PDB file of C-alpha atoms in Angstrom:
ATOM      1  CA  MET A   1      11.924   2.162 -14.675  1.00  0.00           C
ATOM      2  CA  SER A   2      10.701  -1.059 -16.253  1.00  0.00           C
ATOM      3  CA  ARG A   3       9.583  -4.411 -14.948  1.00  0.00           C
ATOM      4  CA  TYR A   4      11.476  -7.554 -15.827  1.00  0.00           C
ATOM      5  CA  GLU A   5       9.968 -10.970 -15.148  1.00  0.00           C
ATOM      6  CA  PRO A   6      12.658 -13.664 -14.777  1.00  0.00           C
ATOM      7  CA  SER A   7      10.144 -16.399 -15.674  1.00  0.00           C
ATOM      8  CA  ALA A   8      10.186 -15.078 -19.242  1.00  0.00           C
ATOM      9  CA  HIS A   9      13.963 -15.393 -19.434  1.00  0.00           C
ATOM     10  CA  ARG A  10      15.922 -18.278 -20.892  1.00  0.00           C
ATOM     11  CA  HIS A  11      16.694 -19.356 -17.310  1.00  0.00           C
ATOM     12  CA  ALA A  12      12.962 -19.860 -16.673  1.00  0.00           C
ATOM     13  CA  GLY A  13      13.436 -23.545 -15.903  1.00  0.00           C
ATOM     14  CA  ALA A  14      15.787 -22.802 -13.009  1.00  0.00           C
ATOM     15  CA  PRO A  15      14.658 -22.058  -9.438  1.00  0.00           C
ATOM     16  CA  ARG A  16      13.668 -18.404  -8.992  1.00  0.00           C
ATOM     17  CA  PRO A  17      16.742 -17.435  -6.894  1.00  0.00           C
ATOM     18  CA  THR A  18      18.974 -18.827  -9.655  1.00  0.00           C
ATOM     19  CA  ARG A  19      17.024 -16.912 -12.314  1.00  0.00           C
ATOM     20  CA  THR A  20      17.352 -13.705 -10.306  1.00  0.00           C
ATOM     21  CA  ARG A  21      21.109 -14.057  -9.934  1.00  0.00           C
ATOM     22  CA  ALA A  22      21.440 -14.889 -13.628  1.00  0.00           C
ATOM     23  CA  VAL A  23      19.570 -11.863 -14.973  1.00  0.00           C
ATOM     24  CA  VAL A  24      21.428  -9.535 -12.602  1.00  0.00           C
ATOM     25  CA  ALA A  25      24.784 -11.006 -13.663  1.00  0.00           C
ATOM     26  CA  GLU A  26      23.838 -10.548 -17.323  1.00  0.00           C
ATOM     27  CA  GLY A  27      23.037  -6.878 -16.759  1.00  0.00           C
ATOM     28  CA  LYS A  28      19.329  -7.228 -17.559  1.00  0.00           C
ATOM     29  CA  VAL A  29      18.353  -6.051 -14.078  1.00  0.00           C
ATOM     30  CA  ARG A  30      20.073  -3.494 -11.864  1.00  0.00           C
ATOM     31  CA  HIS A  31      17.860  -3.597  -8.805  1.00  0.00           C
ATOM     32  CA  VAL A  32      15.594  -6.290  -7.396  1.00  0.00           C
ATOM     33  CA  GLY A  33      12.331  -5.716  -5.558  1.00  0.00           C
ATOM     34  CA  ILE A  34       9.397  -7.821  -4.430  1.00  0.00           C
ATOM     35  CA  CYS A  35       5.750  -7.134  -3.701  1.00  0.00           C
ATOM     36  CA  GLU A  36       3.384  -8.215  -0.911  1.00  0.00           C
ATOM     37  CA  ALA A  37       5.926 -10.523   0.708  1.00  0.00           C
ATOM     38  CA  SER A  38       6.040 -11.705   4.298  1.00  0.00           C
ATOM     39  CA  ALA A  39       8.941 -10.782   6.566  1.00  0.00           C
ATOM     40  CA  ALA A  40      10.330 -14.320   6.214  1.00  0.00           C
ATOM     41  CA  THR A  41      10.159 -14.166   2.410  1.00  0.00           C
ATOM     42  CA  ILE A  42      11.882 -10.785   2.399  1.00  0.00           C
ATOM     43  CA  ARG A  43      14.754 -12.230   4.415  1.00  0.00           C
ATOM     44  CA  ARG A  44      15.089 -15.242   2.122  1.00  0.00           C
ATOM     45  CA  ALA A  45      15.036 -13.118  -1.013  1.00  0.00           C
ATOM     46  CA  HIS A  46      17.510 -10.605   0.428  1.00  0.00           C
ATOM     47  CA  ALA A  47      19.922 -13.434   1.216  1.00  0.00           C
ATOM     48  CA  VAL A  48      19.922 -14.471  -2.458  1.00  0.00           C
ATOM     49  CA  HIS A  49      20.409 -10.941  -3.800  1.00  0.00           C
ATOM     50  CA  PRO A  50      20.152  -7.589  -1.955  1.00  0.00           C
ATOM     51  CA  LEU A  51      16.675  -6.145  -2.347  1.00  0.00           C
ATOM     52  CA  ALA A  52      16.281  -2.503  -3.311  1.00  0.00           C
ATOM     53  CA  ALA A  53      12.598  -2.275  -2.450  1.00  0.00           C
ATOM     54  CA  VAL A  54       9.583  -4.046  -1.005  1.00  0.00           C
ATOM     55  CA  GLN A  55       6.127  -2.938  -2.083  1.00  0.00           C
ATOM     56  CA  SER A  56       3.127  -3.506   0.176  1.00  0.00           C
ATOM     57  CA  GLU A  57      -0.266  -1.936   0.625  1.00  0.00           C
ATOM     58  CA  TYR A  58      -0.023   0.712   3.337  1.00  0.00           C
ATOM     59  CA  SER A  59      -2.374   3.506   4.306  1.00  0.00           C
ATOM     60  CA  LEU A  60      -4.536   4.670   7.189  1.00  0.00           C
ATOM     61  CA  PHE A  61      -6.846   1.816   6.176  1.00  0.00           C
ATOM     62  CA  ALA A  62      -4.148  -0.842   5.731  1.00  0.00           C
ATOM     63  CA  ARG A  63      -1.541  -0.727   8.476  1.00  0.00           C
ATOM     64  CA  ASP A  64      -0.570  -4.406   8.509  1.00  0.00           C
ATOM     65  CA  PRO A  65       3.108  -3.742   7.627  1.00  0.00           C
ATOM     66  CA  GLU A  66       3.425  -2.158  11.070  1.00  0.00           C
ATOM     67  CA  THR A  67       2.485  -5.384  12.841  1.00  0.00           C
ATOM     68  CA  ASN A  68       3.433  -8.245  10.513  1.00  0.00           C
ATOM     69  CA  GLY A  69       7.170  -7.584  10.610  1.00  0.00           C
ATOM     70  CA  VAL A  70       7.477  -6.148   7.094  1.00  0.00           C
ATOM     71  CA  LEU A  71       8.421  -2.589   8.113  1.00  0.00           C
ATOM     72  CA  ASP A  72      10.717  -3.821  10.880  1.00  0.00           C
ATOM     73  CA  THR A  73      12.496  -6.159   8.448  1.00  0.00           C
ATOM     74  CA  CYS A  74      12.919  -3.404   5.859  1.00  0.00           C
ATOM     75  CA  ARG A  75      14.401  -1.113   8.498  1.00  0.00           C
ATOM     76  CA  GLU A  76      16.757  -3.799   9.742  1.00  0.00           C
ATOM     77  CA  LEU A  77      18.019  -4.746   6.283  1.00  0.00           C
ATOM     78  CA  GLY A  78      18.037  -1.225   4.822  1.00  0.00           C
ATOM     79  CA  ILE A  79      15.462  -2.043   2.133  1.00  0.00           C
ATOM     80  CA  GLY A  80      13.316   0.682   0.610  1.00  0.00           C
ATOM     81  CA  PHE A  81       9.612   0.434   1.420  1.00  0.00           C
ATOM     82  CA  VAL A  82       7.137   1.394  -1.312  1.00  0.00           C
ATOM     83  CA  PRO A  83       3.549   1.758  -0.036  1.00  0.00           C
ATOM     84  CA  TYR A  84       0.907   1.214  -2.670  1.00  0.00           C
ATOM     85  CA  SER A  85      -2.733   2.276  -2.596  1.00  0.00           C
ATOM     86  CA  PRO A  86      -2.028   5.011   0.001  1.00  0.00           C
ATOM     87  CA  LEU A  87      -5.571   6.306  -0.485  1.00  0.00           C
ATOM     88  CA  GLY A  88      -7.144   3.049   0.654  1.00  0.00           C
ATOM     89  CA  ARG A  89      -8.406   1.928  -2.759  1.00  0.00           C
ATOM     90  CA  GLY A  90      -9.846   5.406  -3.234  1.00  0.00           C
ATOM     91  CA  PHE A  91     -11.803   5.429   0.035  1.00  0.00           C
ATOM     92  CA  LEU A  92      -9.529   8.032   1.618  1.00  0.00           C
ATOM     93  CA  SER A  93     -10.159  10.451  -1.244  1.00  0.00           C
ATOM     94  CA  GLY A  94     -13.531  11.162   0.328  1.00  0.00           C
ATOM     95  CA  GLU A  95     -15.262  10.627  -2.998  1.00  0.00           C
ATOM     96  CA  ILE A  96     -16.915   7.325  -2.017  1.00  0.00           C
ATOM     97  CA  THR A  97     -19.912   7.592   0.284  1.00  0.00           C
ATOM     98  CA  SER A  98     -21.841   4.427  -0.645  1.00  0.00           C
ATOM     99  CA  VAL A  99     -21.629   1.396  -2.911  1.00  0.00           C
ATOM    100  CA  ASP A 100     -23.735   3.398  -5.376  1.00  0.00           C
ATOM    101  CA  ASP A 101     -20.631   5.469  -6.126  1.00  0.00           C
ATOM    102  CA  LEU A 102     -18.964   2.405  -7.660  1.00  0.00           C
ATOM    103  CA  ALA A 103     -19.735   0.763 -10.980  1.00  0.00           C
ATOM    104  CA  ARG A 104     -21.509  -2.573 -10.708  1.00  0.00           C
ATOM    105  CA  ASP A 105     -18.438  -4.366 -12.067  1.00  0.00           C
ATOM    106  CA  ASP A 106     -15.957  -2.491  -9.833  1.00  0.00           C
ATOM    107  CA  VAL A 107     -13.656  -5.090  -8.271  1.00  0.00           C
ATOM    108  CA  ARG A 108     -13.623  -3.122  -5.033  1.00  0.00           C
ATOM    109  CA  LEU A 109     -17.131  -4.339  -4.316  1.00  0.00           C
ATOM    110  CA  THR A 110     -15.541  -7.714  -3.519  1.00  0.00           C
ATOM    111  CA  LEU A 111     -13.321  -6.188  -0.825  1.00  0.00           C
ATOM    112  CA  PRO A 112     -14.320  -6.168   2.854  1.00  0.00           C
ATOM    113  CA  TRP A 113     -13.880  -2.400   3.190  1.00  0.00           C
ATOM    114  CA  PHE A 114     -16.735  -1.877   0.732  1.00  0.00           C
ATOM    115  CA  SER A 115     -19.085  -4.553   2.046  1.00  0.00           C
ATOM    116  CA  PRO A 116     -22.512  -3.502   3.377  1.00  0.00           C
ATOM    117  CA  ALA A 117     -21.332  -4.505   6.860  1.00  0.00           C
ATOM    118  CA  ASN A 118     -18.420  -2.062   6.791  1.00  0.00           C
ATOM    119  CA  ILE A 119     -18.964   0.763   4.336  1.00  0.00           C
ATOM    120  CA  ALA A 120     -21.172   2.918   6.578  1.00  0.00           C
ATOM    121  CA  HIS A 121     -18.585   2.835   9.376  1.00  0.00           C
ATOM    122  CA  ASN A 122     -15.737   3.570   6.993  1.00  0.00           C
ATOM    123  CA  VAL A 123     -17.570   6.531   5.477  1.00  0.00           C
ATOM    124  CA  ARG A 124     -17.861   7.989   8.991  1.00  0.00           C
ATOM    125  CA  VAL A 125     -14.117   7.466   9.470  1.00  0.00           C
ATOM    126  CA  VAL A 126     -13.421   9.369   6.263  1.00  0.00           C
ATOM    127  CA  GLN A 127     -15.747  12.153   7.398  1.00  0.00           C
ATOM    128  CA  THR A 128     -13.593  12.479  10.515  1.00  0.00           C
ATOM    129  CA  LEU A 129     -10.534  12.612   8.260  1.00  0.00           C
ATOM    130  CA  ARG A 130     -12.206  15.318   6.158  1.00  0.00           C
ATOM    131  CA  ARG A 131     -12.802  17.504   9.231  1.00  0.00           C
ATOM    132  CA  LEU A 132      -9.159  17.142  10.248  1.00  0.00           C
ATOM    133  CA  ALA A 133      -8.040  17.942   6.713  1.00  0.00           C
ATOM    134  CA  GLU A 134     -10.221  21.025   6.470  1.00  0.00           C
ATOM    135  CA  ALA A 135      -8.760  22.291   9.754  1.00  0.00           C
ATOM    136  CA  LYS A 136      -5.342  22.076   8.122  1.00  0.00           C
ATOM    137  CA  GLY A 137      -6.502  23.624   4.850  1.00  0.00           C
ATOM    138  CA  ALA A 138      -6.045  20.377   2.950  1.00  0.00           C
ATOM    139  CA  SER A 139      -8.083  17.707   1.200  1.00  0.00           C
ATOM    140  CA  THR A 140      -8.589  14.229   2.620  1.00  0.00           C
ATOM    141  CA  SER A 141      -6.249  12.823  -0.034  1.00  0.00           C
ATOM    142  CA  GLN A 142      -3.525  15.279   0.897  1.00  0.00           C
ATOM    143  CA  LEU A 143      -3.834  14.447   4.580  1.00  0.00           C
ATOM    144  CA  ALA A 144      -3.849  10.686   3.934  1.00  0.00           C
ATOM    145  CA  LEU A 145      -0.735  10.963   1.769  1.00  0.00           C
ATOM    146  CA  ALA A 146       0.957  13.228   4.305  1.00  0.00           C
ATOM    147  CA  TRP A 147       0.327  10.580   6.968  1.00  0.00           C
ATOM    148  CA  VAL A 148       2.017   7.890   4.857  1.00  0.00           C
ATOM    149  CA  ILE A 149       4.988  10.130   4.142  1.00  0.00           C
ATOM    150  CA  ALA A 150       5.299  11.068   7.829  1.00  0.00           C
ATOM    151  CA  GLN A 151       5.575   7.477   9.052  1.00  0.00           C
ATOM    152  CA  ASP A 152       8.923   6.475  10.465  1.00  0.00           C
ATOM    153  CA  THR A 153       9.726   3.696   8.028  1.00  0.00           C
ATOM    154  CA  SER A 154      13.407   4.774   8.102  1.00  0.00           C
ATOM    155  CA  THR A 155      13.554   3.892   4.413  1.00  0.00           C
ATOM    156  CA  PRO A 156      12.764   5.697   1.162  1.00  0.00           C
ATOM    157  CA  ARG A 157       9.024   5.950   0.515  1.00  0.00           C
ATOM    158  CA  ALA A 158       7.322   6.433  -2.824  1.00  0.00           C
ATOM    159  CA  PRO A 159       3.550   6.037  -2.462  1.00  0.00           C
ATOM    160  CA  THR A 160       1.946   4.560  -5.574  1.00  0.00           C
ATOM    161  CA  ALA A 161      -1.638   4.376  -6.764  1.00  0.00           C
ATOM    162  CA  SER A 162      -3.297   2.812  -9.791  1.00  0.00           C
ATOM    163  CA  GLN A 163      -5.606   5.773 -10.477  1.00  0.00           C
ATOM    164  CA  PRO A 164      -4.687   9.482 -10.577  1.00  0.00           C
ATOM    165  CA  ALA A 165      -6.414  11.634  -7.979  1.00  0.00           C
ATOM    166  CA  PRO A 166      -8.477  14.636  -9.145  1.00  0.00           C
ATOM    167  CA  ALA A 167      -6.470  17.844  -9.332  1.00  0.00           C
ATOM    168  CA  THR A 168      -8.295  19.204  -6.292  1.00  0.00           C
ATOM    169  CA  HIS A 169      -6.936  16.290  -4.240  1.00  0.00           C
ATOM    170  CA  SER A 170      -3.358  16.261  -5.502  1.00  0.00           C
ATOM    171  CA  PRO A 171      -0.729  16.508  -2.752  1.00  0.00           C
ATOM    172  CA  LYS A 172       0.793  19.914  -2.195  1.00  0.00           C
ATOM    173  CA  ALA A 173       4.508  20.546  -2.491  1.00  0.00           C
ATOM    174  CA  SER A 174       4.522  20.897   1.289  1.00  0.00           C
ATOM    175  CA  PRO A 175       2.028  18.380   2.711  1.00  0.00           C
ATOM    176  CA  PRO A 176       0.112  19.378   5.839  1.00  0.00           C
ATOM    177  CA  PRO A 177       1.939  18.431   9.043  1.00  0.00           C
ATOM    178  CA  VAL A 178       0.456  15.412  10.792  1.00  0.00           C
ATOM    179  CA  ASP A 179       1.252  13.355  13.845  1.00  0.00           C
ATOM    180  CA  SER A 180      -0.079  10.105  15.241  1.00  0.00           C
ATOM    181  CA  GLY A 181      -2.348  11.973  17.623  1.00  0.00           C
ATOM    182  CA  ASP A 182      -4.079  13.781  14.756  1.00  0.00           C
ATOM    183  CA  LEU A 183      -5.337  10.572  13.190  1.00  0.00           C
ATOM    184  CA  SER A 184      -5.542   8.178  16.114  1.00  0.00           C
ATOM    185  CA  GLY A 185      -9.312   7.873  15.673  1.00  0.00           C
ATOM    186  CA  CYS A 186      -9.180   6.995  11.996  1.00  0.00           C
ATOM    187  CA  GLN A 187      -9.410   3.214  12.168  1.00  0.00           C
ATOM    188  CA  CYS A 188     -11.405   1.499   9.468  1.00  0.00           C
ATOM    189  CA  SER A 189     -13.707  -1.453   9.791  1.00  0.00           C
ATOM    190  CA  ARG A 190     -12.590  -4.268   7.498  1.00  0.00           C
ATOM    191  CA  LEU A 191     -14.291  -7.423   8.613  1.00  0.00           C
ATOM    192  CA  ARG A 192     -13.449 -10.240   6.258  1.00  0.00           C
ATOM    193  CA  ALA A 193     -16.414 -10.868   4.009  1.00  0.00           C
ATOM    194  CA  SER A 194     -14.754 -13.973   2.611  1.00  0.00           C
ATOM    195  CA  PRO A 195     -11.323 -15.576   3.175  1.00  0.00           C
ATOM    196  CA  GLY A 196      -8.527 -14.279   0.997  1.00  0.00           C
ATOM    197  CA  LEU A 197     -10.404 -11.393  -0.601  1.00  0.00           C
ATOM    198  CA  HIS A 198      -8.090  -8.706   0.650  1.00  0.00           C
ATOM    199  CA  PRO A 199      -4.413  -8.761   1.555  1.00  0.00           C
ATOM    200  CA  ALA A 200      -5.016  -6.536   4.573  1.00  0.00           C
ATOM    201  CA  GLY A 201      -7.397  -9.108   5.995  1.00  0.00           C
ATOM    202  CA  ARG A 202      -4.812 -11.886   6.091  1.00  0.00           C
TER     203      ARG A 202
END
């Protein structure tokens, strides 16, 4: 799979919907997907050319697609949903217990989840997740991924992350069974430290 950016194409001067149709017609692109789009944008894009996938951040710590219409729109239109950062920017791995665990230049320090006002609460949430995981003989990462996979998105899911998890946290072939009741108490605190810092805070 490779990424193709229509703005780099010879049709770059045309409106984006025209560029998309052109590169598909020329065989340069087989499937079209968009990332971090609103429900309204998904509908507009799908009307121009059928979308194969929509990628949005989705995890126990970022459940906005459930309430902002994105998942409902994907179900309605039969579009694949690709959740990225299913481990909550690494928080759900259980490896982060304080800001001292992050490098001074780590971009995550700008995100509300990792702010001094929120990190202590979120660490306690992950500790709850760890206890649930241990009861199922799994790691926190495995349980967090199993939760994403178990959600009724009614569309193909392929969780993606920017950093590989340690081998001890890799998902098993058969992820531990989870249900909404298992993790109902795992709600993170993500007060907005500053407008626009985090997509989940919009």
